[in-house]
Amino acid sequence: MTEVLLSIEGINKRFGGLHALSGVGLTINKGEIYGLIGPNGAGKTTLFNVLTGLYQPDEGKFTFQGKDLFRKKPNVVVESGIARTFQNIRLFANMTTLENVMVGQHVRTKTGVLGAVLRHPKAKAEEEAIRLKSEGLLAYVGIADRAEELARNLSYGDQRRLEIARALATNPTLLALDEPAAGMNPKETDDLKKLMEKIRADGVTILLIEHDVKLMMGLCDRIAVLDYGKKIAEGVPEQVKNDPRVIEAYLGVAPE
Amino acid sequence: MNALLMENNRKNTILLAVLAVVLAVLPWALGGFFENGNSWLRAVDFALLYIMLALGLNIVVGYAGLLDLGYIAFYAVGAYLFAILNSPHLQAVLPAWLSHPPFLVMMILAAVVAGIFGVLLGSPTLKLRGDYLAIVTLGFGEIVRIFMNNLDRPVNITNGPQGINNIDPVQIGGYDFGRPIEFLGLTFEKIHLYYYLILAFCVLIIFVSVRLQNSRIGRAWVAIREDEIAANAMGINTRNVKLLAFAMGASFGGVSGALFASFQGFVSPESFVLMESIMVLCMVVLGGMGNIPGVILGAIIVSITPELLRDIINPLQMAIAGKRVVDPENLRMLIFGLAMIVIMLVRPAGLWPSKRRRAELKPKTKDIALQEKDSLQDAERNHD
């Protein structure tokens, strides 16, 4: 039985005269890996930013687990259970790897100024739990040995992993990854694929933007295709791959 | 590992104990070494007040990365609040329960009121960054001073440019800090008493700073400084966390201001000019933004150096030229300015920078390349 986790309907987003998204609707089911593809400039990242609260859509409906998230701030979206990574890595570069993940748990913890200053048993326990969970997450994505390193000094692949660990620290129901394999070599891409399958197996639904079509076809349960701000196809990979409109969008039409 | 930690702990304890003894006997040592020991002690008292200010500004500028050029306004709020509640100036109109509140209540009040001002002045600037934020906060700082200067009409609240005088000294447990107290055969004069009082608050504020730095709140501040959008996308309510930084920073300033008013016995708008904000900012930047020991060092150096120069320049001139060639006041600022420039050239991250800051100002070539790529992608993304 499939259970709808996220659904959007008729999302419109304009930047001045540019109609970046027009009437986009889609549903993501619980437990699946949902892919989003499309040519450059199709509006994938715009849609992604709408789904994570970074952009406020002009019109449309956006519900997540029955909760209305239309035009909500990013921190509210995260609190509801959607976490993201960035296409152009945006770590807290001058914080350590461990601290980056600890920041991710901000939204799930409570200690305020008084707790921080007095460091009463409850605050102390919470701080300890944050540290333990963060160390656990670093091990989970496989960079436990870099915990005390500044994030800026990590290798590119490790920075991508750290972004995923930081996003997982917010206890998401839906993890949204914006081109996580960009700039990775085949070995790193393969490791990343395994990591995503592990995350899904642990009960987190994944929304994925990626250019690597081979990776997407092998990994995703369902795929949506965007072109010029419109959804032109949606379905299982096989179906999407053979859709004439998708082929047209990517390759153009053969002259008669 | 554990043995090493224990060793370190023992070392720290010994170091702290030595420091405590030094600080405890400092007033007497100054009196013994210098003829004008009391004027030196006065300089030390002011240095302690500046440490509190610098630590407050450090929260806003060093941790949260919000460049505030009007910080002295909160010092003014604390000082004027203390002055109004503890002087004859408004006695006639103040309700009895509000005049001369008990000392601790007064200090909490100063912290809270200054904190509220921090939120009030911080909230319109939430969307601003960098230069724009600096300009607006500079304006707010001046507005507060100008208010103090002009609020003698139509209702006389601040007594305008003349300022408020006859502020009563602190009273704790029946002891009047304005009069010498005999204890253990020693005579504690007003300046000694205030030294210990201000020192106690200074220690408290250092403690609060350290605790905040290593907490969930402190991490959120630094995350905002590093990347506000990413911090927001990781679930941090950037608006509230920034306002909290403004409020905490301002409350430190308020406490320092209240102590200043009672120590000085007199406040006027002249004490809260833009130059003071700049000086406090210098302390933070010079010492090492975001690093508590660095900021303390910066505050001590910036506030003591002018005093030191004053005591050196005159005798030096007399010895070399046999007469006063230049006014020491002018030369003092010149030398001071030069020293600042040299320090910033030689140690751009500050005298005692945090680990973070040091790494930031010495980027590896790889990092620069990465950053450039980042900004390129950012530009692309905006077109997407």
XYZ file of C-alpha atoms in Angstrom:
640
model
C 0.000 0.000 0.000
C 1.550 3.271 -1.034
C 1.198 6.195 1.283
C 1.531 9.729 -0.064
C 4.197 11.664 1.801
C 4.429 14.889 -0.151
C 2.161 16.385 -2.743
C 2.268 19.613 -4.680
C -0.288 20.920 -7.126
C -0.226 23.738 -9.635
C 2.988 25.307 -8.355
C 3.855 28.544 -10.155
C 7.034 30.492 -9.633
C 8.014 33.575 -11.619
C 11.214 35.577 -11.475
C 10.192 38.847 -13.048
C 9.246 37.910 -16.602
C 10.681 34.401 -16.369
C 8.096 31.748 -15.679
C 10.425 29.276 -13.943
C 7.727 26.821 -12.878
C 4.274 26.657 -14.378
C 1.620 24.442 -12.905
C 3.936 21.750 -11.614
C 2.318 18.988 -9.588
C 3.709 15.735 -8.264
C 3.383 13.296 -5.387
C 6.137 11.476 -3.545
C 5.255 8.238 -1.788
C 6.642 7.097 1.493
C 9.791 4.984 1.237
C 10.599 5.578 -2.431
C 13.519 7.195 -4.166
C 11.973 9.847 -6.374
C 14.084 11.303 -9.156
C 13.809 14.677 -10.814
C 15.526 15.147 -14.161
C 15.446 17.603 -17.012
C 17.735 19.592 -19.303
C 19.743 22.503 -17.898
C 17.524 25.423 -16.951
C 14.406 23.249 -16.805
C 13.588 24.464 -13.296
C 14.744 21.474 -11.255
C 16.641 23.475 -8.674
C 13.873 26.085 -8.546
C 11.359 23.348 -7.753
C 13.788 21.940 -5.234
C 14.121 25.316 -3.534
C 10.342 25.660 -3.446
C 10.040 22.233 -1.810
C 12.580 23.159 0.867
C 11.191 26.622 1.613
C 14.065 28.619 0.149
C 11.804 30.065 -2.546
C 8.228 31.127 -1.920
C 6.002 29.898 -4.772
C 3.521 32.375 -6.281
C 0.587 29.973 -6.451
C -0.170 26.348 -5.776
C -0.605 23.796 -3.034
C 2.109 22.136 -1.003
C 1.290 19.544 1.647
C 3.660 17.247 3.489
C 2.362 14.482 5.770
C -0.987 16.248 5.773
C 0.564 19.517 6.872
C 0.287 22.678 4.761
C 3.757 23.968 3.904
C 2.774 26.514 1.235
C 5.042 29.575 1.552
C 6.608 28.451 4.810
C 10.126 29.429 5.938
C 12.978 26.893 5.473
C 13.304 26.284 9.214
C 9.595 25.387 9.427
C 9.965 23.032 6.483
C 12.939 21.341 8.173
C 10.993 21.041 11.402
C 8.225 19.252 9.509
C 10.749 16.690 8.297
C 12.247 17.762 4.957
C 16.038 18.127 4.952
C 18.233 19.066 2.009
C 21.734 19.284 0.638
C 22.996 21.907 -1.784
C 24.176 21.541 -5.372
C 27.066 23.909 -4.645
C 28.178 22.533 -1.284
C 27.231 24.920 1.512
C 28.894 23.613 4.628
C 29.856 25.758 7.603
C 33.378 25.822 6.253
C 35.196 27.042 9.355
C 33.469 24.713 11.768
C 34.713 21.182 12.354
C 33.088 18.234 10.651
C 31.536 17.197 13.956
C 30.227 20.701 14.687
C 28.550 20.814 11.285
C 26.522 17.738 12.143
C 25.837 19.068 15.647
C 24.320 22.212 14.106
C 22.011 19.931 12.140
C 20.398 18.817 15.394
C 19.564 22.369 16.450
C 15.973 22.022 15.341
C 15.412 18.819 17.361
C 16.934 20.122 20.591
C 15.817 22.685 23.118
C 18.573 24.020 25.391
C 18.269 27.788 25.615
C 20.506 30.496 27.035
C 19.764 29.581 30.637
C 20.426 25.880 30.080
C 23.643 26.681 28.220
C 24.929 28.954 30.997
C 23.844 26.888 34.002
C 24.552 23.585 32.255
C 22.028 21.766 34.412
C 21.769 17.954 34.152
C 19.115 18.105 31.432
C 21.175 20.449 29.263
C 24.279 18.385 29.870
C 22.485 15.187 28.864
C 21.138 16.839 25.732
C 24.589 18.124 24.732
C 26.012 14.648 25.280
C 23.238 13.112 23.167
C 23.915 15.621 20.384
C 27.591 14.704 20.372
C 26.939 10.957 20.405
C 24.377 11.114 17.618
C 26.666 13.325 15.532
C 29.548 10.913 15.911
C 27.179 8.115 14.965
C 26.095 9.943 11.816
C 29.677 10.619 10.780
C 30.364 6.907 11.073
C 27.140 6.204 9.151
C 28.304 8.183 6.123
C 31.861 6.933 6.580
C 33.852 9.999 7.631
C 34.177 9.344 11.376
C 37.954 9.716 11.207
C 37.646 13.327 10.003
C 35.514 14.535 12.951
C 37.915 17.187 14.235
C 38.935 18.452 10.795
C 37.598 21.819 9.611
C 34.912 21.167 7.015
C 36.779 23.299 4.447
C 39.743 20.931 4.562
C 37.759 17.810 3.627
C 38.037 16.322 0.186
C 35.213 17.042 -2.240
C 33.634 13.627 -1.849
C 33.812 13.846 1.943
C 32.211 17.297 1.874
C 29.276 15.792 -0.035
C 29.033 13.053 2.589
C 29.171 15.602 5.375
C 26.301 17.523 3.789
C 24.242 14.336 3.829
C 25.192 13.628 7.459
C 24.255 17.193 8.441
C 20.887 16.860 6.708
C 20.247 13.483 8.370
C 20.966 15.096 11.740
C 17.659 16.968 11.456
C 15.798 13.608 11.617
C 14.145 14.007 8.237
C 11.290 11.951 6.831
C 12.232 13.159 3.356
C 15.831 13.761 2.357
C 16.228 16.014 -0.677
C 19.566 15.721 -2.477
C 20.513 18.289 -5.117
C 22.990 16.682 -7.547
C 24.918 14.759 -4.889
C 27.044 12.950 -7.470
C 28.146 16.079 -9.345
C 31.907 16.028 -9.865
C 32.376 12.540 -8.454
C 34.365 9.765 -10.089
C 32.655 6.410 -10.845
C 33.952 4.811 -7.639
C 32.655 7.689 -5.491
C 29.349 7.665 -7.359
C 28.994 3.962 -6.669
C 29.694 4.488 -2.948
C 27.141 7.293 -2.915
C 24.556 5.025 -4.527
C 25.122 2.440 -1.788
C 24.786 5.147 0.848
C 21.467 6.317 -0.605
C 20.141 2.763 -0.691
C 21.182 2.361 2.947
C 19.402 5.587 3.904
C 16.254 4.446 2.139
C 16.445 1.048 3.823
C 16.545 2.890 7.152
C 13.158 4.405 6.387
C 13.966 7.810 4.899
C 12.292 8.777 1.638
C 14.642 10.382 -0.882
C 14.075 13.097 -3.481
C 16.959 13.266 -5.904
C 18.071 15.635 -8.648
C 20.831 14.238 -10.784
C 22.308 14.579 -14.253
C 23.778 11.093 -14.299
C 20.900 9.366 -16.106
C 22.406 5.907 -15.717
C 22.566 6.379 -11.948
C 18.994 7.645 -11.873
C 17.628 4.759 -13.929
C 19.275 2.219 -11.652
C 18.352 3.897 -8.389
C 14.979 5.637 -8.626
C 11.593 4.050 -8.149
C 9.863 6.836 -10.022
C 11.106 9.765 -12.038
C 9.584 13.089 -13.081
C 10.929 15.038 -16.042
C 10.858 18.836 -16.152
C 11.298 20.947 -19.255
C 10.843 24.717 -19.471
C 9.235 24.778 -16.045
C 6.602 22.158 -16.884
C 6.379 18.522 -15.917
C 6.409 16.591 -19.180
C 6.527 13.025 -17.864
C 6.327 10.990 -14.681
C 6.574 7.286 -14.012
C 8.864 4.307 -13.526
C 12.308 4.689 -15.183
C 11.552 2.335 -18.103
C 8.407 4.233 -19.002
C 10.085 7.657 -18.759
C 13.069 6.552 -20.807
C 10.849 5.637 -23.746
C 8.497 8.603 -23.535
C 8.724 10.472 -26.884
C 8.339 13.845 -25.183
C 11.330 13.145 -22.946
C 13.425 12.073 -25.896
C 12.377 15.234 -27.681
C 13.289 17.420 -24.725
C 16.733 15.891 -24.423
C 17.632 15.206 -28.062
C 15.283 17.350 -30.128
C 13.075 16.061 -32.976
C 14.497 14.385 -36.031
C 13.613 16.363 -39.173
C 11.079 14.495 -41.331
C 44.668 10.288 26.936
C 42.900 10.533 30.286
C 46.152 11.046 32.117
C 46.996 13.828 29.697
C 43.634 15.459 30.306
C 44.132 15.243 34.074
C 47.569 16.737 33.685
C 46.103 19.563 31.628
C 43.356 20.087 34.184
C 45.866 20.338 37.014
C 47.924 22.798 35.012
C 44.853 24.914 34.337
C 43.848 24.872 37.989
C 47.282 26.046 39.062
C 47.259 28.739 36.378
C 43.839 29.939 37.482
C 44.897 30.019 41.117
C 47.961 32.113 40.278
C 45.834 34.452 38.179
C 43.316 34.815 41.020
C 46.051 35.748 43.489
C 47.565 38.267 41.056
C 44.194 39.874 40.431
C 43.423 39.969 44.159
C 46.617 41.814 45.095
C 46.776 43.946 41.937
C 45.349 47.144 43.494
C 47.878 46.994 46.314
C 50.725 46.120 43.983
C 49.884 49.099 41.772
C 49.811 51.339 44.824
C 53.212 50.002 45.855
C 54.919 50.288 42.466
C 53.656 53.610 41.235
C 53.398 56.962 42.839
C 50.098 57.505 41.087
C 48.883 53.987 41.807
C 45.279 55.105 42.128
C 45.137 56.553 38.646
C 46.541 53.274 37.375
C 43.930 51.363 39.293
C 41.311 53.595 37.731
C 42.656 52.645 34.308
C 42.423 48.981 35.294
C 38.815 49.466 36.422
C 38.016 50.930 33.042
C 39.854 48.109 31.295
C 37.587 45.650 33.119
C 34.501 47.568 31.990
C 35.831 47.459 28.434
C 36.431 43.709 28.671
C 32.716 43.267 29.375
C 31.813 45.503 26.454
C 34.210 43.730 24.120
C 32.851 40.309 25.126
C 29.319 41.543 24.469
C 30.224 42.881 21.050
C 32.134 39.666 20.402
C 28.856 37.754 20.522
C 27.330 39.975 17.841
C 30.385 40.490 15.625
C 32.629 37.541 16.463
C 30.097 34.733 16.656
C 27.030 35.820 14.705
C 29.079 37.852 12.216
C 26.831 40.931 12.412
C 28.952 44.064 12.108
C 27.535 46.441 14.720
C 28.940 49.976 14.791
C 26.478 51.352 17.333
C 27.188 48.990 20.161
C 27.985 51.745 22.663
C 24.261 52.603 22.694
C 23.629 49.649 25.007
C 26.387 50.803 27.338
C 24.566 54.166 27.372
C 21.213 52.512 28.124
C 22.688 50.659 31.117
C 24.464 53.750 32.378
C 21.459 56.073 32.057
C 19.133 53.525 33.608
C 21.396 53.279 36.625
C 21.799 57.048 36.764
C 18.080 57.791 36.627
C 17.123 55.219 39.251
C 19.987 56.014 41.629
C 20.346 59.794 41.607
C 18.333 62.709 42.982
C 17.586 63.839 39.422
C 14.190 62.144 39.036
C 13.562 61.163 42.657
C 10.496 63.388 42.887
C 8.621 61.660 40.073
C 9.848 58.081 40.351
C 7.593 55.699 42.262
C 9.222 54.743 45.551
C 9.618 51.056 44.652
C 11.592 51.981 41.564
C 14.103 54.335 43.111
C 17.314 52.908 44.520
C 16.491 49.277 43.803
C 18.634 46.659 45.576
C 21.954 46.252 43.793
C 21.385 42.819 42.241
C 17.890 43.757 41.109
C 19.386 46.871 39.545
C 21.991 44.879 37.628
C 19.425 42.384 36.353
C 17.222 45.300 35.329
C 20.115 46.915 33.456
C 20.839 43.659 31.618
C 17.192 43.083 30.727
C 16.430 46.646 29.612
C 19.601 46.797 27.511
C 18.687 43.383 26.062
C 15.260 44.703 25.086
C 16.946 47.648 23.391
C 19.162 45.141 21.616
C 16.098 43.402 20.196
C 14.423 46.720 19.314
C 17.450 48.019 17.437
C 18.287 44.611 16.002
C 14.905 43.738 14.528
C 14.858 46.356 11.740
C 18.324 45.225 10.632
C 17.577 41.510 10.279
C 17.596 41.488 6.489
C 20.745 43.581 6.227
C 24.249 42.275 5.889
C 27.798 43.578 5.891
C 28.230 47.236 5.006
C 24.514 48.004 5.086
C 24.133 46.546 8.546
C 27.151 48.548 9.714
C 25.661 51.808 8.423
C 22.258 51.235 10.010
C 23.679 50.210 13.393
C 25.971 53.222 13.290
C 22.874 55.360 12.785
C 21.058 53.701 15.688
C 24.024 54.237 17.961
C 24.021 57.924 17.157
C 20.254 58.176 17.542
C 20.461 56.848 21.076
C 23.189 59.347 21.960
C 21.248 62.227 20.393
C 18.162 61.207 22.345
C 20.189 61.328 25.564
C 21.395 64.749 24.507
C 17.926 66.139 23.825
C 15.582 64.393 26.239
C 15.676 67.326 28.650
C 12.677 68.872 26.930
C 9.665 68.831 27.048
C 10.028 66.508 30.026
C 13.442 66.435 31.603
C 14.460 62.771 31.621
C 18.171 62.739 30.812
C 19.084 66.291 31.752
C 20.459 66.835 28.242
C 24.095 67.691 27.567
C 24.754 68.473 31.235
C 24.246 64.828 32.082
C 23.158 63.370 35.377
C 25.384 63.736 38.413
C 25.332 62.814 42.081
C 24.718 59.174 41.199
C 24.805 57.215 44.416
C 27.500 54.604 44.829
C 26.531 50.969 45.108
C 25.312 49.653 48.455
C 25.705 45.957 49.147
C 24.679 44.407 52.442
C 24.671 47.739 54.223
C 28.140 48.685 52.973
C 28.377 51.936 51.071
C 30.941 51.551 48.291
C 31.471 55.311 48.261
C 33.199 55.270 51.658
C 36.379 53.469 52.691
C 35.813 50.183 54.464
C 38.240 48.767 57.017
C 38.722 45.032 56.677
C 41.497 42.771 57.997
C 43.518 45.810 58.880
C 43.414 47.108 55.286
C 41.625 50.212 54.128
C 39.555 49.577 51.025
C 38.930 52.861 49.306
C 36.150 53.432 46.783
C 38.450 52.672 43.882
C 39.516 49.369 45.466
C 35.972 48.355 46.246
C 34.877 49.064 42.708
C 37.840 47.158 41.351
C 36.674 43.996 43.109
C 33.042 44.612 42.231
C 33.746 45.162 38.535
C 36.161 42.229 38.519
C 33.446 39.974 39.913
C 31.031 40.974 37.139
C 33.783 40.637 34.573
C 34.447 37.059 35.697
C 30.716 36.344 35.548
C 30.487 37.648 31.993
C 33.545 35.678 30.896
C 31.928 32.573 32.376
C 28.643 33.209 30.555
C 30.552 33.845 27.312
C 32.471 30.584 27.570
C 29.357 28.582 28.368
C 27.410 30.134 25.502
C 30.233 29.583 23.057
C 30.275 25.833 23.681
C 26.549 25.336 23.437
C 23.780 24.724 20.972
C 23.170 28.489 20.866
C 26.828 29.294 20.250
C 26.997 26.814 17.395
C 23.885 28.312 15.834
C 25.469 31.790 15.951
C 28.620 30.604 14.234
C 26.583 28.677 11.665
C 24.753 31.896 10.766
C 28.052 33.695 10.433
C 29.381 30.959 8.167
C 26.362 30.670 5.878
C 23.030 32.170 6.798
C 21.056 30.431 4.049
C 22.476 27.004 4.886
C 21.837 27.638 8.596
C 18.214 28.450 7.838
C 17.932 25.381 5.596
C 19.266 23.241 8.474
C 16.349 24.331 10.628
C 17.821 27.253 12.534
C 15.315 30.045 13.017
C 17.792 32.660 11.854
C 15.591 35.591 12.865
C 15.268 34.516 16.494
C 18.853 33.373 16.834
C 20.145 36.682 15.456
C 17.881 38.653 17.771
C 19.159 36.546 20.648
C 22.723 37.508 19.692
C 21.755 41.189 19.687
C 19.992 40.810 23.038
C 22.821 38.914 24.735
C 25.467 41.297 23.432
C 23.398 44.298 24.503
C 22.779 42.918 27.990
C 26.540 42.606 28.585
C 26.826 46.240 27.525
C 23.994 47.203 29.893
C 25.693 45.584 32.890
C 28.955 47.293 32.046
C 27.178 50.628 31.614
C 25.409 50.407 34.981
C 28.720 49.698 36.737
C 30.291 52.583 34.835
C 27.595 55.028 35.964
C 27.900 54.123 39.617
C 31.708 54.084 39.520
C 31.901 57.436 37.765
C 29.050 59.022 39.705
C 28.186 61.002 36.604
C 26.944 60.253 33.093
C 26.617 62.495 30.063
C 26.071 61.826 26.355
C 29.723 62.606 25.719
C 30.753 59.210 27.057
C 28.820 57.407 24.342
C 30.130 58.849 21.097
C 30.792 56.862 17.918
C 34.503 56.752 18.735
C 33.688 54.551 21.726
C 31.847 52.035 19.516
C 34.839 51.994 17.198
C 37.208 51.455 20.122
C 35.241 48.457 21.357
C 35.177 47.059 17.830
C 38.953 47.579 17.655
C 39.350 45.553 20.837
C 37.403 42.660 19.351
C 39.136 42.722 15.966
C 42.613 43.412 17.316
C 42.426 40.709 19.947
C 40.944 38.043 17.718
C 37.287 37.884 16.737
C 35.367 35.002 18.247
C 38.116 34.004 20.659
C 37.406 34.921 24.277
C 41.019 35.141 25.554
C 41.909 37.160 22.446
C 39.066 39.616 22.974
C 40.049 40.074 26.628
C 43.632 40.725 25.587
C 42.455 43.195 22.943
C 40.341 45.083 25.474
C 43.221 45.339 27.927
C 45.690 46.531 25.309
C 43.417 49.070 23.649
C 42.231 50.574 26.924
C 45.559 50.566 28.797
C 47.913 51.605 25.966
C 46.736 55.241 25.795
C 47.260 55.554 29.563
C 50.679 53.989 29.232
C 51.644 56.343 26.422
C 50.473 59.339 28.411
C 52.853 58.392 31.188
C 55.731 57.799 28.820
C 55.501 60.581 26.243
C 55.835 63.536 28.581
C 58.912 62.384 30.483
C 60.441 61.270 27.186
C 59.924 64.666 25.585
C 61.367 66.389 28.591
C 64.421 64.143 28.509
C 65.086 64.550 24.770
C 64.081 68.120 23.985
C 63.986 69.563 27.439
C 60.512 70.994 26.853
C 57.082 69.915 25.698
C 57.185 69.902 21.895
C 53.799 68.356 21.174
C 50.713 67.886 23.212
C 50.873 64.271 24.442
C 47.148 63.877 23.827
C 47.670 64.274 20.050
C 50.777 62.170 19.841
C 49.139 59.468 21.890
C 46.402 58.889 19.327
C 48.917 59.037 16.491
C 51.131 56.353 18.005
C 48.097 54.339 18.940
C 46.756 54.458 15.389
C 50.111 53.472 13.944
C 50.357 50.565 16.351
C 46.927 49.350 15.267
C 47.886 49.488 11.598
C 51.115 47.582 12.227
C 49.336 44.903 14.218
C 46.661 44.421 11.575
C 49.344 44.127 8.891
C 51.434 41.643 10.826
C 48.630 39.660 12.419
C 45.478 40.151 10.365
C 43.542 37.531 12.325
C 44.197 39.382 15.595
C 46.762 38.941 18.329
C 45.215 35.775 19.686
C 42.890 34.409 17.015
C 40.551 31.469 17.284
C 41.452 28.313 15.404
C 38.668 29.044 12.982
C 39.689 32.568 12.149
C 43.309 31.622 11.652
C 42.344 29.020 9.081
C 40.047 31.467 7.382
C 42.660 34.127 6.771
C 45.242 31.650 5.555
C 43.338 29.834 2.847
C 45.077 27.100 0.984
C 45.146 27.556 -2.749
C 42.757 24.651 -3.134
C 40.253 26.398 -0.927
C 40.410 29.572 -2.977
C 39.758 27.584 -6.111
C 36.807 25.890 -4.425
C 35.378 29.192 -3.274
C 35.615 30.643 -6.743
C 33.840 27.649 -8.123
C 31.199 28.088 -5.436
C 30.481 31.665 -6.331
C 30.362 30.773 -10.001
C 27.817 28.074 -9.307
C 25.914 30.486 -7.123
C 25.678 32.873 -10.042
C 24.523 30.051 -12.292
C 21.984 28.910 -9.804
C 20.464 32.340 -9.662
C 19.871 32.108 -13.382
C 18.338 28.651 -13.142
